[in-house]
Amino acid sequence: MTALSLSPSLAAPQQPIDALGHIGVRMTFSPGEEIYAQDEDADMFYRVIRGAVRTTRLLSDGRRQIGDFYYAGDLIGLEAGPVHRFSAEALGCCEIQVIRKSALKLYGDEGVKIERLIWAETARELQRTQEHVMLLGRKSACEKVASFLLDIARRFRGEVAELPMGRQDMADYLGLTIETVSRMVTQLQTEGLVRFLGCRRFEVRNATGLACLVET
Amino acid sequence: MTALSLSPSLAAPQQPIDALGHIGVRMTFSPGEEIYAQDEDADMFYRVIRGAVRTTRLLSDGRRQIGDFYYAGDLIGLEAGPVHRFSAEALGCCEIQVIRKSALKLYGDEGVKIERLIWAETARELQRTQEHVMLLGRKSACEKVASFLLDIARRFRGEVAELPMGRQDMADYLGLTIETVSRMVTQLQTEGLVRFLGCRRFEVRNATGLACLVET
DNA sequence: CGTTTCATTGAGTGCGATCAAGCCGTGTGG
DNA sequence: CCACACGGCTTGATCGCACTCAATGAAACG
């Protein structure tokens, strides 16, 4: 097998990651707990085993931007530079596999396979981030919230979806305020596109109507 | 040399790329000409030899977002998926090295070295995109324009800087309208932070004042 | 020189932010 | 069991930044 595969498949994001097996150690984090900090040395990377994680970045005056949310199976902390540009925090209770980058060297052929996985995952993250740029740069508040809910809902395939994050996190991800997020959620509900059962559980009532708000 | 280097250096973005040497073919593009299209097969990647390039993405209703600008030495088209999610267009006249991904297989050891370069470059692009997210999500119009000008000015190290793109491109990169960009440019000039000589050439007059607008 | 394209400026509007209550689920103690 | 407090969410009123629409100005080009 040659070392070259410049177009890692997006289609199979989950299985190959299992190659990571049980390298490293597992840790559990409580809600809000920090997994790694902004500007900390990036000598580890992490895999979410259970729960959900947010990565956040603070401006010096306190404004906050959430980079992305990560769920079971996702890798986090794959920075290019020597330090983490974002911090990572547990959204709820979660279990995380922590892997020292240098440790991979010990795994020979297996290590090479893992290296390729990581590169594929980095490329996938780049794509997600580019979508995020599109959303932040050119979408209205309503479209932002609709896109976000649709994205979450997809993970639940028609079942009632559960939001692992609160409104403030949604706002900081979407580049909005908490009040605007709340208003748009209410509006989407009034229009019959989604229905909320409590503020963290919802179902999509009109998938096509919602998708229609989310231009591509 | 092991196959593992998970923290490719950000510090030396230029030299190693020379490993690409003269693989592939060189092409020239005229202003505005398309290098590759959105949704086109991503079986090539590209290196800017001379000139500047923008990558753009269109929503179905015509709203446009610019992903990034690329200059001499930069690699473009390093998508993870099978198709390009953005299109790439020449900003002015430019010369581009076009490399078929599959061709790298023919280069054996050299190919492996190049593969690693490409991965480093992808990671660097991820970082730039994350900065872009921060800018779009949490900065004011004034801060956006200031950040942008400072970023460009850095490439000219105190010399008079030349903008390779027009106001519309700046606007579509910053998530603003052309009028707002123009107003902010005027404002920054009025405040004595920058000085424009024509609408595509400028110099920074007060670097600290400008940097102060650009929170990190 | 006229034409075209791009940038600037002005006037007015509207979307999303801000400020301020009010609401509601949850937990705690009497 | 209720009273109360607390944090997170929602709603309302108002403000202001950035957008829109329109006109003008300034380069680039034939």
Tab-separated table of C-alpha atoms in Angstrom, chain A residues 37-165:
chain	number	residue	atom	x	y	z
A	37	ALA	CA	-6.857	25.424	27.132
A	38	GLN	CA	-6.328	28.039	24.469
A	39	ASP	CA	-2.561	28.599	23.978
A	40	GLU	CA	-1.707	25.350	25.739
A	41	ASP	CA	0.909	23.087	24.149
A	42	ALA	CA	-0.696	20.883	21.555
A	43	ASP	CA	1.165	17.663	22.262
A	44	MET	CA	-1.969	15.616	22.760
A	45	PHE	CA	-5.020	14.980	20.720
A	46	TYR	CA	-8.341	13.637	21.849
A	47	ARG	CA	-11.188	11.416	20.799
A	48	VAL	CA	-14.698	11.804	22.119
A	49	ILE	CA	-15.927	8.458	23.422
A	50	ARG	CA	-19.153	9.597	25.024
A	51	GLY	CA	-20.780	12.991	25.425
A	52	ALA	CA	-20.201	16.228	23.520
A	53	VAL	CA	-17.502	18.890	23.433
A	54	ARG	CA	-17.246	22.497	22.302
A	55	THR	CA	-14.113	24.311	21.201
A	56	THR	CA	-14.055	27.999	22.039
A	57	ARG	CA	-11.886	30.966	21.423
A	58	LEU	CA	-11.930	34.197	23.415
A	59	LEU	CA	-11.013	37.658	22.230
A	60	SER	CA	-9.155	39.745	24.761
A	61	ASP	CA	-12.304	41.723	25.560
A	62	GLY	CA	-14.299	38.597	26.323
A	63	ARG	CA	-16.196	38.054	23.103
A	64	ARG	CA	-16.442	34.343	22.513
A	65	GLN	CA	-16.624	32.278	19.360
A	66	ILE	CA	-17.329	28.578	19.324
A	67	GLY	CA	-15.321	26.773	16.676
A	68	ASP	CA	-17.322	23.607	16.543
A	69	PHE	CA	-19.172	20.966	18.494
A	70	TYR	CA	-17.863	17.414	18.641
A	71	TYR	CA	-19.631	14.158	19.357
A	72	ALA	CA	-18.791	10.498	19.985
A	73	GLY	CA	-16.171	9.335	17.515
A	74	ASP	CA	-14.853	12.793	16.617
A	75	LEU	CA	-11.224	13.756	17.011
A	76	ILE	CA	-10.317	17.091	18.550
A	77	GLY	CA	-7.135	19.034	19.067
A	78	LEU	CA	-5.634	18.378	15.634
A	79	GLU	CA	-3.927	21.746	15.437
A	80	ALA	CA	-1.167	22.405	12.983
A	81	GLY	CA	0.830	24.666	15.239
A	82	PRO	CA	2.596	23.957	18.501
A	83	VAL	CA	-0.245	25.341	20.653
A	84	HIS	CA	-4.021	25.004	20.713
A	85	ARG	CA	-5.725	28.027	19.173
A	86	PHE	CA	-9.026	27.115	20.775
A	87	SER	CA	-9.829	25.653	24.140
A	88	ALA	CA	-12.025	22.569	24.454
A	89	GLU	CA	-14.674	22.098	27.106
A	90	ALA	CA	-17.062	19.286	27.965
A	91	LEU	CA	-20.696	20.163	27.269
A	92	GLY	CA	-22.075	17.581	29.643
A	93	CYS	CA	-20.467	14.655	31.382
A	94	CYS	CA	-18.206	13.050	28.867
A	95	GLU	CA	-15.557	10.481	28.344
A	96	ILE	CA	-12.488	11.324	26.328
A	97	GLN	CA	-9.606	9.278	25.015
A	98	VAL	CA	-6.382	11.224	25.377
A	99	ILE	CA	-3.501	10.346	23.088
A	100	ARG	CA	-0.004	11.752	23.162
A	101	LYS	CA	1.033	12.506	19.595
A	102	SER	CA	4.543	11.266	20.131
A	103	ALA	CA	3.152	7.969	21.421
A	104	LEU	CA	2.005	7.074	17.938
A	105	LYS	CA	5.605	6.648	16.863
A	106	LEU	CA	5.680	3.474	18.915
A	107	TYR	CA	3.025	1.811	16.833
A	108	GLY	CA	4.987	1.333	13.613
A	109	ASP	CA	2.820	0.355	10.697
A	110	GLU	CA	-0.288	0.845	12.760
A	111	GLY	CA	0.988	4.313	13.576
A	112	VAL	CA	1.255	5.162	9.906
A	113	LYS	CA	-2.305	4.053	9.388
A	114	ILE	CA	-3.392	6.250	12.247
A	115	GLU	CA	-1.431	9.161	10.875
A	116	ARG	CA	-3.410	8.851	7.674
A	117	LEU	CA	-6.635	8.791	9.641
A	118	ILE	CA	-5.701	11.945	11.390
A	119	TRP	CA	-4.950	13.682	8.158
A	120	ALA	CA	-8.295	12.605	6.760
A	121	GLU	CA	-9.991	13.884	9.864
A	122	THR	CA	-8.156	17.201	9.611
A	123	ALA	CA	-9.298	17.600	6.033
A	124	ARG	CA	-12.862	16.816	7.067
A	125	GLU	CA	-12.624	19.422	9.779
A	126	LEU	CA	-11.428	21.944	7.232
A	127	GLN	CA	-14.550	21.273	5.198
A	128	ARG	CA	-16.803	21.712	8.195
A	129	THR	CA	-15.049	24.946	9.060
A	130	GLN	CA	-15.524	26.209	5.522
A	131	GLU	CA	-19.249	25.534	5.836
A	132	HIS	CA	-19.152	27.485	9.070
A	133	VAL	CA	-17.534	30.424	7.262
A	134	MET	CA	-20.317	30.407	4.697
A	135	LEU	CA	-22.908	30.347	7.468
A	136	LEU	CA	-21.334	33.182	9.442
A	137	GLY	CA	-20.542	35.370	6.471
A	138	ARG	CA	-23.658	35.212	4.377
A	139	LYS	CA	-26.624	33.811	6.248
A	140	SER	CA	-29.376	35.615	8.138
A	141	ALA	CA	-30.111	34.897	11.790
A	142	CYS	CA	-33.067	32.763	10.820
A	143	GLU	CA	-31.074	30.750	8.298
A	144	LYS	CA	-28.273	30.279	10.795
A	145	VAL	CA	-30.559	28.786	13.400
A	146	ALA	CA	-32.395	26.679	10.825
A	147	SER	CA	-29.096	25.327	9.466
A	148	PHE	CA	-27.947	24.521	12.940
A	149	LEU	CA	-31.083	22.685	13.990
A	150	LEU	CA	-31.169	20.743	10.740
A	151	ASP	CA	-27.565	19.743	11.258
A	152	ILE	CA	-28.297	18.448	14.749
A	153	ALA	CA	-31.521	16.782	13.670
A	154	ARG	CA	-29.690	14.809	10.994
A	155	ARG	CA	-27.794	12.975	13.699
A	156	PHE	CA	-31.075	11.709	15.092
A	157	ARG	CA	-32.610	10.541	11.810
A	158	GLY	CA	-36.185	11.655	12.417
A	159	GLU	CA	-36.196	10.833	16.108
A	160	VAL	CA	-36.630	13.582	18.668
A	161	ALA	CA	-33.297	15.416	18.717
A	162	GLU	CA	-31.524	16.444	21.877
A	163	LEU	CA	-29.406	19.582	22.049
A	164	PRO	CA	-26.323	18.964	24.166
A	165	MET	CA	-25.652	22.706	24.430
